[in-house]
CSV table of C-alpha atoms in Angstrom, one decimal:
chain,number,residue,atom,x,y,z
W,28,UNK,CA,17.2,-28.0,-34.5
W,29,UNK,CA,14.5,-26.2,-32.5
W,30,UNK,CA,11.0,-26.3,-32.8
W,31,UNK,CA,9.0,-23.6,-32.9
W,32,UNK,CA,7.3,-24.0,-29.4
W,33,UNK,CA,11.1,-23.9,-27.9
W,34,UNK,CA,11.4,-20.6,-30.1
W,35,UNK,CA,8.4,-19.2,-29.1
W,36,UNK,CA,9.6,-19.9,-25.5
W,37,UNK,CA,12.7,-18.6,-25.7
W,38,UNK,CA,11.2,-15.0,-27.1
W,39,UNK,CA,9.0,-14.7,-24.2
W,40,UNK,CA,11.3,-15.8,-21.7
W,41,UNK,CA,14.4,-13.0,-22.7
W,42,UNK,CA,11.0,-10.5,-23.1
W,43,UNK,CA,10.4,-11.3,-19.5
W,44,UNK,CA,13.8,-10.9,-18.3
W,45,UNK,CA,14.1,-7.3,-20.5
W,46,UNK,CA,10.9,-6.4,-18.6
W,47,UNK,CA,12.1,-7.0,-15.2
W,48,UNK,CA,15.1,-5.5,-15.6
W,49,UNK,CA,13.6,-2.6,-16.8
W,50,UNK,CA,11.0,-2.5,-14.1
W,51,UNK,CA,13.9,-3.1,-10.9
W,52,UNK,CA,16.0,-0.2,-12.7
W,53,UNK,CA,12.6,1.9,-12.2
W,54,UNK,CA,11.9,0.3,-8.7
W,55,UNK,CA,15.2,0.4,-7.0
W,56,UNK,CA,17.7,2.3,-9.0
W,57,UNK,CA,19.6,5.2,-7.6
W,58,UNK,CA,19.1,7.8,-10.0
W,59,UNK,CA,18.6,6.6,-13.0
W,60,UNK,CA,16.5,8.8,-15.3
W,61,UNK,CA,14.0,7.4,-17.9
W,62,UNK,CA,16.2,8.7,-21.4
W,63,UNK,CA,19.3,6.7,-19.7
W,64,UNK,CA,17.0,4.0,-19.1
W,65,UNK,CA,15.4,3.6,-22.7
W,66,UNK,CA,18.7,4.1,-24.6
W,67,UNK,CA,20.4,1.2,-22.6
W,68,UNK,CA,17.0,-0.9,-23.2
W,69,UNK,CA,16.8,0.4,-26.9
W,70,UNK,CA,13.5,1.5,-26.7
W,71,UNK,CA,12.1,5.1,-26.5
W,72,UNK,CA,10.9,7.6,-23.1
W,73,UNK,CA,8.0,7.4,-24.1
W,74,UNK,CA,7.7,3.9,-24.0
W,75,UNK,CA,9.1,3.8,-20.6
W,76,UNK,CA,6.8,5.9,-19.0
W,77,UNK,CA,3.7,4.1,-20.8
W,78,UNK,CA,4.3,0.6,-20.5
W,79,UNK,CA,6.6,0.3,-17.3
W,80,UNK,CA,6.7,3.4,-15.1
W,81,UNK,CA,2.7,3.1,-15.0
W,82,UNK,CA,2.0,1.4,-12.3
W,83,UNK,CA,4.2,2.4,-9.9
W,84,UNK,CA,3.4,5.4,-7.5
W,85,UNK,CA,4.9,8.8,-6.7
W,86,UNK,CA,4.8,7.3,-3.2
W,87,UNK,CA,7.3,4.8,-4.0
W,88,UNK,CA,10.3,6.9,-4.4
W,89,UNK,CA,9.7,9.3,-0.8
W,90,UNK,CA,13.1,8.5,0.5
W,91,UNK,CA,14.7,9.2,-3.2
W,92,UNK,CA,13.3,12.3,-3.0
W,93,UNK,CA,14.2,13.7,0.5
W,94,UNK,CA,17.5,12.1,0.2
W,95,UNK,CA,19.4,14.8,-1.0
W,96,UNK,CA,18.4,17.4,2.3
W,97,UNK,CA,21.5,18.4,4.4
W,98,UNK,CA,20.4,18.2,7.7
W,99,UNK,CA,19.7,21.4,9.9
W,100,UNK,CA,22.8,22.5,12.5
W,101,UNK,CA,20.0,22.1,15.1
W,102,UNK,CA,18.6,19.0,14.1
């Protein structure tokens, strides 16, 4: 039988591990957008982009971005 201190801890503890997934999805995730994101997290956009997307920076995701440039015939 569990106590409630072991319950409590085991709430926190799969919150935590929802949250980092969540958070390496965003961080290192190849094109992953934020509605595919939230329906496999069961949680909404919106939420997403409040809570977890927040802190991290446009600068972040530079390489993402430029990745998808063919290179020049004289480069």
């Amino acid at each position: 039988m569990q106590t409630l201190a072991q319950f409590v801890w085991l709430i926190n503890t799969l919150y935590s591990l929802r949250h980092s997934s969540i958070m390496f999805r965003l961080m290192f995730g190849r094109t992953v957008d934020t509605l595919t994101l939230a329906r496999n997290a069961r949680t909404s956009p919106e939420m997403i982009d409040r809570f977890y997307a927040a802190p991290l920076q446009g600068e972040m995701n530079v390489g993402e971005l430029q990745s998808k440039r063919r290179p020049r015939p004289w480069e």
